[in-house]
Coordinates of C-alpha atoms in Angstrom, one line a residue:
Chain Q
M1 CA -0.1 -0.1 -0.1
A2 CA 2.9 2.3 0.9
N3 CA 4.7 1.4 -1.9
S4 CA 1.8 2.2 -4.4
L5 CA 1.3 5.7 -2.6
F6 CA 5.0 6.4 -3.4
A7 CA 4.7 5.2 -6.9
N8 CA 1.5 7.4 -7.4
K9 CA 3.5 10.7 -6.0
A10 CA 6.3 9.6 -8.4
L11 CA 4.0 9.6 -11.4
D12 CA 2.4 12.9 -10.3
L13 CA 5.9 14.5 -10.1
L14 CA 6.5 13.1 -13.7
D15 CA 3.2 14.4 -14.9
A16 CA 3.5 18.0 -13.4
E17 CA 5.1 21.0 -15.1
P18 CA 9.1 21.0 -14.9
T19 CA 10.2 23.4 -12.2
Q20 CA 11.5 26.5 -13.7
P21 CA 14.9 27.6 -12.8
G22 CA 15.2 29.8 -9.8
E23 CA 11.5 28.9 -8.8
I24 CA 12.4 27.0 -5.7
Y25 CA 14.6 30.0 -4.4
Q26 CA 12.2 32.5 -5.1
T27 CA 9.4 30.8 -3.2
I28 CA 11.8 30.2 -0.2
G29 CA 12.8 33.6 0.8
G30 CA 12.9 36.1 -2.2
V31 CA 16.0 37.3 -3.8
A32 CA 17.9 40.2 -2.3
P33 CA 16.1 43.7 -3.1
S34 CA 19.0 45.1 -5.1
A35 CA 19.2 42.1 -7.4
K36 CA 15.6 41.9 -8.0
S37 CA 15.6 44.3 -10.8
P38 CA 16.2 42.7 -14.2
I39 CA 19.6 43.3 -15.4
E40 CA 19.6 45.3 -18.5
K41 CA 22.1 44.7 -21.3
P42 CA 25.0 47.4 -20.8
P43 CA 24.1 50.1 -22.9
P44 CA 26.3 51.0 -25.9
P45 CA 28.6 54.0 -25.3
P46 CA 26.7 57.2 -25.9
E47 CA 27.5 58.3 -29.5
H48 CA 27.5 62.0 -28.4
P49 CA 28.1 62.9 -24.7
A50 CA 25.8 65.6 -22.9
P51 CA 26.7 69.2 -23.5
P52 CA 28.5 70.0 -20.1
E53 CA 31.0 67.0 -20.7
R54 CA 31.4 68.2 -24.3
W55 CA 32.8 71.6 -23.2
P56 CA 35.4 70.6 -20.7
K57 CA 37.7 73.2 -19.0
E58 CA 40.5 70.9 -17.8
V59 CA 42.3 68.0 -19.5
K60 CA 42.0 64.6 -17.8
P61 CA 45.2 64.2 -15.3
L62 CA 47.0 61.1 -16.5
V63 CA 49.7 60.7 -13.8
T64 CA 48.2 60.8 -10.3
Y65 CA 49.3 59.2 -7.2
E66 CA 46.7 58.7 -4.4
M67 CA 48.1 58.1 -0.9
V68 CA 47.9 54.7 0.3
R69 CA 47.3 56.0 3.7
K70 CA 44.6 58.5 4.1
N71 CA 45.8 61.3 6.0
P72 CA 44.7 64.9 6.2
Y73 CA 48.0 66.4 5.0
L74 CA 48.2 64.9 1.5
Q75 CA 45.7 62.9 -0.1
E76 CA 46.7 63.1 -3.9
I77 CA 49.5 64.2 -6.1
A78 CA 49.1 64.6 -9.8
L79 CA 51.9 65.6 -12.3
R80 CA 50.8 68.0 -15.0
G81 CA 52.2 69.1 -18.3
N82 CA 51.5 70.9 -21.6
F83 CA 53.8 70.6 -24.7
D84 CA 52.8 72.3 -27.8
Y85 CA 54.9 72.4 -30.9
Q86 CA 53.9 74.5 -33.7
L87 CA 54.8 75.1 -37.2
H88 CA 53.6 78.1 -39.2
S89 CA 54.1 79.0 -42.8
G90 CA 52.5 81.9 -44.4
S91 CA 53.0 85.0 -46.4
E92 CA 53.7 87.1 -43.4
A93 CA 55.8 84.7 -41.1
Q94 CA 57.8 81.3 -41.6
D95 CA 57.9 80.3 -37.9
S96 CA 58.2 77.1 -35.9
G97 CA 58.8 76.4 -32.3
L98 CA 57.7 75.4 -29.0
R99 CA 54.5 77.4 -28.3
R100 CA 54.1 76.2 -24.8
S101 CA 56.1 74.0 -22.2
H102 CA 54.5 73.7 -19.1
L103 CA 55.3 71.3 -16.2
G104 CA 53.6 71.5 -12.8
I105 CA 52.1 69.7 -9.9
A106 CA 48.7 69.4 -8.5
L107 CA 48.1 68.3 -5.0
R108 CA 45.1 67.6 -3.0
A109 CA 46.4 68.2 0.6
F110 CA 45.3 69.8 3.9
Y111 CA 41.9 68.7 4.3
D112 CA 40.9 68.7 0.4
L113 CA 42.6 71.9 -0.5
E114 CA 43.6 71.9 -4.2
I115 CA 47.0 73.3 -4.9
E116 CA 48.2 73.8 -8.5
A117 CA 51.6 75.2 -9.5
D118 CA 52.5 75.1 -13.2
A119 CA 55.8 76.5 -14.4
A120 CA 56.5 77.5 -18.0
F121 CA 59.8 76.9 -19.9
D122 CA 61.2 78.1 -23.1
S123 CA 62.3 75.8 -25.9
S124 CA 65.8 75.6 -24.4
G125 CA 64.4 74.6 -21.1
D126 CA 65.1 77.9 -19.3
Y127 CA 62.6 78.6 -16.7
L128 CA 60.2 81.4 -17.7
G129 CA 58.0 81.7 -14.6
F130 CA 54.7 80.5 -13.1
E131 CA 51.8 80.1 -15.2
T132 CA 49.6 79.3 -12.4
L133 CA 50.2 79.1 -8.5
R134 CA 46.8 78.7 -7.0
A135 CA 45.2 77.3 -3.9
K136 CA 41.5 76.4 -4.3
Y137 CA 39.1 75.2 -1.6
A138 CA 35.5 74.2 -2.3
F139 CA 33.3 74.8 0.6
H140 CA 30.7 72.7 -1.0
D141 CA 29.5 71.7 -4.5
K142 CA 28.4 75.2 -5.1
L143 CA 30.9 77.5 -3.8
A144 CA 34.6 77.4 -4.2
L145 CA 37.4 80.1 -3.6
S146 CA 40.8 80.4 -5.4
V147 CA 43.6 82.4 -4.2
G148 CA 47.0 83.0 -6.1
K149 CA 48.4 83.7 -9.5
F150 CA 46.3 82.3 -12.3
R151 CA 44.6 83.1 -15.5
P152 CA 41.4 85.2 -14.7
S153 CA 38.5 83.3 -16.4
F154 CA 37.5 86.0 -18.7
S155 CA 35.6 84.8 -22.0
S156 CA 34.9 81.0 -22.7
E157 CA 37.9 80.7 -25.0
Y158 CA 40.4 82.1 -22.7
S159 CA 39.2 80.3 -19.6
T160 CA 39.4 77.1 -21.4
D161 CA 42.6 75.3 -20.6
P162 CA 45.1 75.7 -23.6
S163 CA 45.3 71.8 -23.7
L164 CA 41.5 71.7 -24.7
R165 CA 41.4 74.4 -27.3
W166 CA 40.4 73.7 -30.8
F167 CA 42.9 76.0 -32.5
P168 CA 46.6 76.6 -32.4
D169 CA 46.2 80.0 -30.7
L170 CA 43.6 82.4 -29.5
S171 CA 41.5 84.5 -31.8
P172 CA 43.5 87.6 -32.6
L173 CA 41.4 90.1 -30.6
L174 CA 41.3 87.9 -27.6
A175 CA 44.9 87.6 -27.6
Q176 CA 45.3 91.5 -27.6
L177 CA 42.8 92.3 -24.8
A178 CA 42.8 89.0 -22.5
P179 CA 44.1 89.9 -19.3
A180 CA 47.5 88.5 -18.0
S181 CA 47.9 85.7 -15.4
S182 CA 47.8 87.7 -12.4
L183 CA 47.5 87.4 -8.5
G184 CA 44.0 87.6 -7.1
A185 CA 41.0 85.9 -5.4
L186 CA 38.1 84.3 -7.3
L187 CA 34.8 83.2 -5.6
E188 CA 32.8 80.7 -7.9
G189 CA 29.4 79.8 -7.5
Q190 CA 26.9 77.9 -9.3
G191 CA 26.5 80.1 -12.5
W192 CA 28.5 83.1 -11.2
K193 CA 31.9 84.2 -10.3
L194 CA 33.2 87.4 -8.7
G195 CA 36.9 88.0 -8.4
Y196 CA 39.6 90.8 -7.6
F197 CA 43.1 90.6 -9.2
S198 CA 46.2 92.9 -8.9
G199 CA 47.1 95.3 -11.5
D200 CA 50.7 94.1 -11.6
S201 CA 52.2 91.6 -13.9
D202 CA 55.1 89.6 -13.1
R203 CA 56.8 86.3 -14.4
N204 CA 56.9 84.8 -11.0
I205 CA 54.4 86.2 -8.4
P206 CA 52.9 89.7 -9.0
D207 CA 52.8 92.3 -6.3
I208 CA 49.7 93.7 -4.9
D209 CA 50.0 96.8 -6.8
G210 CA 47.8 99.8 -7.7
R211 CA 44.1 99.4 -7.4
G212 CA 43.7 96.2 -9.5
F213 CA 40.8 94.9 -11.5
L214 CA 37.4 93.3 -10.8
L215 CA 36.1 90.3 -12.6
A216 CA 32.3 89.3 -12.5
G217 CA 30.7 86.6 -14.7
L218 CA 27.5 85.1 -15.0
E219 CA 26.6 81.7 -16.7
H220 CA 23.5 79.8 -17.4
R221 CA 23.0 76.8 -19.9
G222 CA 25.8 77.6 -22.2
W223 CA 25.4 81.3 -22.1
H224 CA 27.8 83.4 -20.4
L225 CA 28.6 87.0 -19.6
D226 CA 31.9 88.3 -18.3
Y227 CA 32.9 91.7 -17.2
I228 CA 36.0 93.3 -16.1
H229 CA 36.4 96.8 -14.7
N230 CA 40.0 97.9 -14.5
F231 CA 40.5 100.6 -11.7
D232 CA 44.2 101.3 -12.8
R233 CA 43.6 102.3 -16.3
G234 CA 46.9 103.0 -18.1
R235 CA 48.9 102.1 -15.0
S236 CA 47.7 98.3 -15.0
E237 CA 50.2 95.9 -16.3
A238 CA 47.8 93.1 -16.2
I239 CA 45.1 94.7 -18.6
P240 CA 46.7 95.6 -22.0
L241 CA 46.3 99.0 -23.9
A242 CA 44.8 100.8 -20.8
Y243 CA 41.4 99.2 -21.4
R244 CA 38.9 100.2 -18.7
H245 CA 36.0 98.1 -19.3
L246 CA 36.1 94.6 -20.9
F247 CA 33.0 92.5 -21.9
S248 CA 32.5 89.2 -23.3
T249 CA 29.3 87.4 -24.1
G250 CA 28.5 84.2 -26.0
V251 CA 26.8 81.0 -26.2
K252 CA 27.7 77.3 -26.6
V253 CA 25.6 74.8 -28.5
S254 CA 26.0 71.2 -29.1
S255 CA 23.8 68.9 -31.2
G256 CA 24.9 65.4 -32.6
S257 CA 28.4 65.6 -33.9
Y258 CA 28.3 69.5 -34.1
D259 CA 29.5 71.8 -31.6
F260 CA 29.3 75.7 -31.9
A261 CA 30.2 78.6 -30.0
S262 CA 29.9 82.3 -30.6
E263 CA 31.3 85.1 -28.6
F264 CA 31.4 88.9 -28.8
F265 CA 34.0 91.0 -27.2
L266 CA 34.0 94.7 -26.3
A267 CA 37.1 96.6 -25.0
K268 CA 36.6 100.1 -23.9
G269 CA 39.4 102.4 -23.1
D270 CA 40.0 106.2 -22.9
E271 CA 41.9 106.0 -26.2
N272 CA 41.1 102.7 -27.8
T273 CA 37.7 100.9 -28.1
S274 CA 37.9 97.6 -29.9
W275 CA 35.2 95.0 -30.4
G276 CA 34.9 91.7 -32.3
V277 CA 33.2 88.4 -32.7
T278 CA 34.4 84.9 -32.9
L279 CA 32.4 82.0 -34.3
R280 CA 33.7 78.6 -33.7
A281 CA 32.2 75.4 -34.9
A282 CA 33.4 71.8 -34.8
R283 CA 32.2 68.5 -36.3
W284 CA 33.5 65.1 -35.4
L285 CA 34.2 63.4 -38.7
V286 CA 35.0 60.3 -36.8
Q287 CA 33.7 60.2 -33.2
D288 CA 36.3 61.1 -30.5
A289 CA 39.2 60.6 -33.1
F290 CA 39.0 63.3 -36.1
R291 CA 37.6 66.5 -35.7
L292 CA 37.0 69.2 -38.3
V293 CA 37.5 72.5 -36.7
G294 CA 36.3 76.1 -38.3
R295 CA 36.6 79.7 -36.9
Y296 CA 35.5 82.9 -38.2
H297 CA 36.7 86.0 -36.3
Y298 CA 36.1 89.7 -37.0
A299 CA 37.8 92.6 -35.0
A300 CA 37.6 96.3 -35.4
S301 CA 38.6 99.4 -33.5
D302 CA 37.5 103.2 -33.5
Q303 CA 41.1 104.0 -33.6
A304 CA 43.4 103.9 -36.7
G305 CA 45.7 100.8 -36.1
G306 CA 43.9 99.9 -33.1
I307 CA 43.8 96.2 -33.9
L308 CA 46.8 94.1 -33.4
S309 CA 47.5 90.9 -35.6
G310 CA 50.3 88.5 -34.6
F311 CA 51.6 86.0 -36.9
G312 CA 53.5 82.8 -36.4
V313 CA 54.1 81.2 -33.1
A314 CA 53.4 83.2 -29.9
R315 CA 56.3 83.2 -27.7
P316 CA 56.1 80.8 -24.6
I317 CA 56.3 83.7 -22.2
S318 CA 52.9 84.8 -23.2
D319 CA 51.5 82.1 -20.7
V320 CA 53.2 83.9 -17.6
G321 CA 52.1 87.5 -18.7
Q322 CA 50.5 89.1 -21.5
P323 CA 49.1 86.9 -24.0
F324 CA 49.9 88.8 -27.1
Q325 CA 53.7 87.9 -27.6
Y326 CA 54.5 87.6 -31.4
N327 CA 57.7 88.1 -33.2
T328 CA 56.0 89.3 -36.1
F329 CA 52.8 91.6 -35.9
S330 CA 50.9 94.1 -37.7
T331 CA 48.4 96.7 -36.8
A332 CA 45.0 97.2 -38.6
D333 CA 41.7 99.1 -38.4
S334 CA 39.8 96.0 -38.8
L335 CA 40.5 92.2 -39.3
H336 CA 38.7 89.1 -40.7
S337 CA 40.2 85.7 -40.2
F338 CA 38.8 82.4 -41.5
Y339 CA 40.5 79.0 -40.3
L340 CA 39.6 75.6 -41.2
G341 CA 41.5 72.5 -39.9
V342 CA 41.5 69.0 -38.9
N343 CA 42.3 67.8 -35.3
A344 CA 43.3 64.1 -34.8
H345 CA 42.8 63.0 -31.2
F346 CA 45.3 60.1 -30.7
F347 CA 44.6 59.6 -27.0
E348 CA 41.6 61.6 -25.9
D349 CA 42.4 65.3 -25.6
N350 CA 45.8 64.4 -24.3
L351 CA 47.6 63.7 -27.4
L352 CA 46.6 65.7 -30.4
W353 CA 47.9 66.7 -33.8
G354 CA 46.2 69.3 -35.8
A355 CA 46.7 71.0 -39.1
G356 CA 44.8 74.2 -40.6
L357 CA 44.7 76.8 -43.0
E358 CA 44.0 80.4 -42.4
Y359 CA 43.0 83.4 -44.6
R360 CA 43.4 86.5 -42.8
T361 CA 42.7 89.9 -44.2
L362 CA 43.6 93.3 -42.6
S363 CA 42.2 96.6 -43.5
G364 CA 44.3 99.6 -43.0
A365 CA 47.4 97.5 -42.1
D366 CA 50.2 99.5 -40.9
A367 CA 48.2 102.8 -42.2
S368 CA 48.8 101.3 -45.9
A369 CA 46.6 99.3 -48.2
D370 CA 44.8 96.1 -47.0
L371 CA 46.9 93.0 -46.3
D372 CA 45.9 89.5 -47.2
S373 CA 47.7 86.5 -46.0
W374 CA 47.4 82.7 -46.2
N375 CA 48.7 80.9 -43.2
W376 CA 49.3 77.1 -43.0
S377 CA 49.9 75.9 -39.5
T378 CA 50.6 72.5 -37.8
H379 CA 50.7 71.8 -34.0
A380 CA 51.2 68.8 -32.2
R381 CA 50.2 68.7 -28.3
L382 CA 50.9 66.6 -25.4
A383 CA 49.1 67.3 -22.2
F384 CA 48.7 65.2 -19.0
Chain H
M1 CA 37.8 37.0 20.5
L2 CA 38.6 35.0 17.4
A3 CA 39.8 31.3 17.9
Q4 CA 43.2 31.0 16.5
I5 CA 42.9 27.2 15.4
S6 CA 43.9 26.0 12.1
T7 CA 43.3 22.4 10.9
R8 CA 45.8 22.8 8.1
G9 CA 48.2 19.8 7.4
T10 CA 46.1 17.2 8.9
G11 CA 45.1 15.9 5.6
A12 CA 48.4 14.9 4.7
L13 CA 48.5 12.0 7.6
M14 CA 47.7 8.8 6.0
P15 CA 46.3 6.4 8.5
G16 CA 47.7 2.8 8.6
S17 CA 51.3 3.4 7.8
P18 CA 53.9 2.6 10.6
S19 CA 55.2 6.1 10.8
N20 CA 51.9 7.5 11.3
K21 CA 50.6 5.3 14.2
K22 CA 52.5 7.7 16.6
S23 CA 51.0 10.7 14.8
N24 CA 47.4 9.0 15.0
T25 CA 47.8 8.9 18.9
M26 CA 48.9 12.7 18.9
K27 CA 46.1 13.3 16.7
K28 CA 43.6 11.8 19.2
L29 CA 45.2 13.8 22.1
L30 CA 44.8 16.9 20.0
L31 CA 41.4 16.3 19.1
T32 CA 40.4 15.6 22.7
L33 CA 42.1 18.9 23.7
L34 CA 40.3 20.7 20.9
A35 CA 36.9 19.1 22.0
S36 CA 37.4 20.2 25.6
A37 CA 38.5 23.8 24.5
S38 CA 35.4 23.8 22.3
F39 CA 33.1 23.0 25.4
A40 CA 34.9 25.5 27.5
G41 CA 34.7 28.4 25.0
P42 CA 31.8 29.8 23.1
A43 CA 29.5 27.6 21.1
A44 CA 31.2 28.6 17.8
A45 CA 33.9 30.8 16.7
V46 CA 34.7 32.0 13.0
Y47 CA 38.2 32.3 12.1
F48 CA 39.8 34.2 8.9
D49 CA 43.2 33.2 8.0
T50 CA 44.5 36.5 6.8
N51 CA 48.0 34.9 6.0
A52 CA 46.6 32.3 4.0
F53 CA 44.5 35.0 2.1
G54 CA 47.6 37.0 1.3
Q55 CA 49.4 33.9 0.1
S56 CA 46.6 33.5 -2.4
L57 CA 47.4 37.1 -3.7
N58 CA 51.3 36.9 -4.0
G59 CA 51.8 37.4 -0.3
W60 CA 51.5 40.4 2.0
K61 CA 54.4 43.1 1.5
K62 CA 55.8 45.4 4.0
N63 CA 53.3 48.0 3.3
R64 CA 50.4 45.6 4.3
T65 CA 49.2 45.1 0.7
A66 CA 49.4 42.4 -1.8
L67 CA 50.4 43.2 -5.5
Y68 CA 49.2 41.0 -8.3
S69 CA 47.9 41.0 -11.8
I70 CA 44.9 39.6 -13.4
D71 CA 44.8 39.5 -17.1
N72 CA 47.6 42.0 -17.4
N73 CA 45.9 44.5 -15.0
T74 CA 47.7 45.2 -11.8
Y75 CA 45.6 45.1 -8.6
R76 CA 46.7 45.9 -5.0
T77 CA 44.7 44.3 -2.0
H78 CA 45.2 45.7 1.5
V79 CA 45.3 43.5 4.5
P80 CA 41.8 43.0 5.7
T81 CA 40.4 44.4 8.8
L82 CA 38.4 42.2 11.0
S83 CA 36.2 42.7 13.9
P84 CA 33.6 40.6 16.0
T85 CA 29.9 41.4 15.3
P86 CA 27.5 41.3 18.3
G87 CA 26.1 37.8 17.7
G88 CA 29.4 36.2 17.7
G89 CA 30.2 36.4 13.9
M90 CA 32.8 38.6 12.2
F91 CA 33.0 41.4 9.8
V92 CA 35.8 41.5 7.1
S93 CA 36.5 44.6 5.1
T94 CA 39.3 45.0 2.4
R95 CA 40.3 47.4 -0.2
V96 CA 41.1 46.3 -3.7
D97 CA 42.9 49.1 -5.8
H98 CA 43.3 48.9 -9.4
R99 CA 46.0 51.1 -10.8
P100 CA 45.8 51.7 -14.6
R101 CA 49.0 52.4 -16.4
M102 CA 47.9 55.7 -17.0
G103 CA 44.9 57.4 -15.3
K104 CA 43.3 57.5 -11.6
L105 CA 43.3 54.9 -9.1
I106 CA 40.2 53.0 -8.6
S107 CA 39.6 51.8 -5.1
S108 CA 37.0 49.1 -4.2
Y109 CA 35.8 48.0 -0.9
L110 CA 34.6 44.6 -0.1
E111 CA 32.6 44.3 3.1
L112 CA 31.5 40.8 4.4
T113 CA 29.7 39.7 7.6
F114 CA 29.9 35.9 8.6
S115 CA 27.8 34.1 11.0
P116 CA 29.6 32.4 13.9
Q117 CA 29.4 29.3 12.0
G118 CA 31.3 30.8 9.2
H119 CA 28.4 31.4 6.6
L120 CA 28.5 34.5 4.6
I121 CA 25.3 36.7 6.0
T122 CA 25.9 39.9 4.1
G123 CA 28.1 41.3 1.3
Q124 CA 28.4 44.8 -0.1
I125 CA 30.9 46.3 -2.7
R126 CA 31.5 50.0 -2.5
L127 CA 33.6 51.6 -5.4
S128 CA 35.0 55.2 -6.1
L129 CA 35.1 55.9 -9.8
D130 CA 35.8 59.1 -11.3
G131 CA 34.9 61.0 -8.1
K132 CA 31.5 59.1 -8.0
R133 CA 30.8 56.7 -5.2
I134 CA 28.8 53.5 -6.1
T135 CA 27.6 50.9 -3.7
T136 CA 25.6 47.8 -4.3
G137 CA 23.8 48.1 -1.2
Q138 CA 23.7 45.4 1.6
I139 CA 22.9 41.9 -0.1
E140 CA 21.6 39.6 2.6
R141 CA 21.7 36.0 2.5
E142 CA 18.5 34.0 1.8
P143 CA 17.0 32.0 4.6
N144 CA 17.4 28.2 4.2
A145 CA 15.0 26.0 2.5
V146 CA 12.4 24.8 4.9
E147 CA 11.7 21.1 4.8
P148 CA 7.9 20.4 4.5
P149 CA 6.4 18.2 7.3
A150 CA 6.9 14.5 6.7
D151 CA 3.2 13.8 6.7
S152 CA 2.4 16.7 4.2
E153 CA 0.4 15.9 1.4
A154 CA 2.1 18.4 -0.8
P155 CA 4.2 17.0 -3.5
I156 CA 8.0 16.8 -3.0
I157 CA 9.6 19.2 -5.4
P158 CA 13.1 17.7 -6.1
N159 CA 15.8 20.5 -5.8
A160 CA 16.5 20.9 -9.6
E161 CA 19.5 23.1 -8.9
P162 CA 21.6 21.6 -6.0
W163 CA 24.4 23.7 -6.9
K164 CA 22.4 26.8 -6.1
T165 CA 23.6 27.4 -2.5
P166 CA 22.5 30.4 -0.5
E167 CA 26.0 31.6 -0.3
G168 CA 26.4 31.2 -4.0
T169 CA 23.0 33.1 -4.7
L170 CA 24.2 35.8 -2.3
V171 CA 27.7 36.0 -4.4
A172 CA 25.6 36.2 -7.5
S173 CA 23.2 38.7 -6.3
L174 CA 25.9 40.9 -5.2
F175 CA 27.7 40.9 -8.5
K176 CA 24.4 41.3 -10.1
A177 CA 23.7 44.5 -8.2
Y178 CA 27.1 45.5 -9.0
D179 CA 26.6 45.2 -12.7
A180 CA 23.4 46.9 -12.2
E181 CA 25.1 49.9 -10.7
M182 CA 28.1 50.0 -13.2
N183 CA 25.4 50.1 -16.0
K184 CA 23.6 53.0 -14.4
L185 CA 27.1 54.8 -14.3
S186 CA 27.8 54.2 -18.1
K187 CA 24.4 55.8 -18.9
T188 CA 25.4 59.0 -17.6
E189 CA 29.2 58.9 -18.2
G190 CA 30.9 59.0 -21.5
A191 CA 31.9 55.4 -21.3
G192 CA 35.3 55.3 -23.0
K193 CA 36.2 57.5 -25.8
Q194 CA 36.9 56.0 -29.2
D195 CA 40.1 58.0 -30.0
I196 CA 42.6 56.8 -32.7
F197 CA 44.5 54.9 -30.2
A198 CA 41.5 53.0 -28.7
R199 CA 40.3 52.4 -32.3
M200 CA 43.7 50.9 -33.2
F201 CA 44.7 49.0 -30.0
G202 CA 41.5 48.8 -28.0
K203 CA 41.1 49.8 -24.5
S204 CA 43.3 48.2 -22.1
F205 CA 40.9 48.1 -19.1
D206 CA 37.4 47.7 -18.7
H207 CA 35.2 47.8 -15.5
T208 CA 34.4 44.2 -16.2
D209 CA 37.8 43.3 -15.5
L210 CA 37.5 44.9 -12.0
A211 CA 34.4 42.8 -11.3
A212 CA 36.5 39.6 -12.0
A213 CA 39.2 40.8 -9.7
L214 CA 36.8 41.5 -7.0
R215 CA 35.1 38.2 -7.4
H216 CA 38.6 36.5 -7.1
N217 CA 39.3 38.4 -3.9
L218 CA 35.9 37.3 -2.5
N219 CA 36.4 33.8 -3.5
F220 CA 39.8 33.7 -1.7
V221 CA 38.2 35.4 1.5
L222 CA 35.4 32.7 1.5
K223 CA 38.1 30.0 1.2
N224 CA 39.9 31.1 4.2
V225 CA 37.0 31.5 6.6
R226 CA 36.6 28.7 8.8

């Protein structure tokens, strides 16, 4: 009797639906909550990253060392460098040389204080001065204070790290009016910044000299407005050409493989008032590898010969003081510049090779007839 | 108060051989001593063999880390920290660092709780990646299967997957949660840029490699818990 019962049970089991994998365990105690949700397939890498990531301001550090033992005095060390070799060939200048040679260190120390020190060298390896010597402390995600010598973050093009710029050099008018790397303090919040800098300019550490200049800026969803008020007028060494008010406003737009930025500049002084516009566009020909870049730049001045146009490779010392440092330059009443080039990204933004052709036309160049020039440039950049 | 008892090496004694007769007597004496010790002490005490764990990973260095490579990537595991839990169990935490040839260090933390009998009860993985902190959350062990009463009329469902132990399920759930969190991250982050070098040579490191390294670490921890 008992045997037949067991046999029936065995037959019932054979007739029953086969147990689904995992059924037993789900009925016993349930799966852990975090593992309950079905695992989606890893999504393919986004073809085009979101806009804030498409406009980075600093290059990714490659050589970092995090302290094995956590301590409040030193948490992380990063070695930084930027080497840019350029070759320019044009009707006005045949020039080649090291545009930029920076070597520096960044520390996270003393309870998350960020300390950056970047020294500039010339092509023969001689020390030129400090481009940056800054301490930055973030009170929280939305408020940070920087103190030291650094590039005032005026205009989106100038405040972008040189290792992330699309072109071999700054737009001509921006190189003319951009403030020198100076000693100051900058308070940055979410969408705003306010800073005060010394009017002195020095290869190493500038003095607190004169009445200085004030920097204020607003930013909202790709739009920005920057303003500098120079209290020193003509006595300032940090603000060129005795400009008193400097404005910069523009937008950044990204869509698909396209990126576009426009910027308007106005520099108002007692003697020279200059204005200009820069339109920059880039398109990934091959995503993250080859990028087509183009720029249109226009600059004009109310003063005869009020626009400066540099040709060739800017001297490496331009990063520790005034940006406009060219062996060959010309003055003009107005200027148009068209640049079209290709950038090859070998290793993200850290190793790049670029080549481009520029057509530049100057009206009233050196108080004479117009000057047209074609310039071919090639540059190789290593940043870490 | 962890019992410092290791039974390694006893398996090498072969009963029956003349040279082992003396050893067998010693063994009996030792077992008696052990048995009396177990009656005197707590009911059960879990033990983690830190040295054996280190040996599995090339051995501990002077700076209390072990350096080893898996699939041509270098990792570093720190000596685990142990502490007793209130119920008589043990909490083990260790840090596994991946140091890419270029780029930032990725630190992961394995946190495991064991019952007094040495069963893995909870597991958690924390990760710090590109300034973002990721956690799998606390994954808990499922309760053991309850045997139906002998006189029950319910049909006996045979265990179709005897390899699915609660411990194995916990580990699987832990890495399932880990994968889910990493997938979430790759949705927001630009996951690996396809620059010229990446297109030519491929990326040298993927986050799946890290999962494998963590799993090897976890397996060695489990192996050395008694």
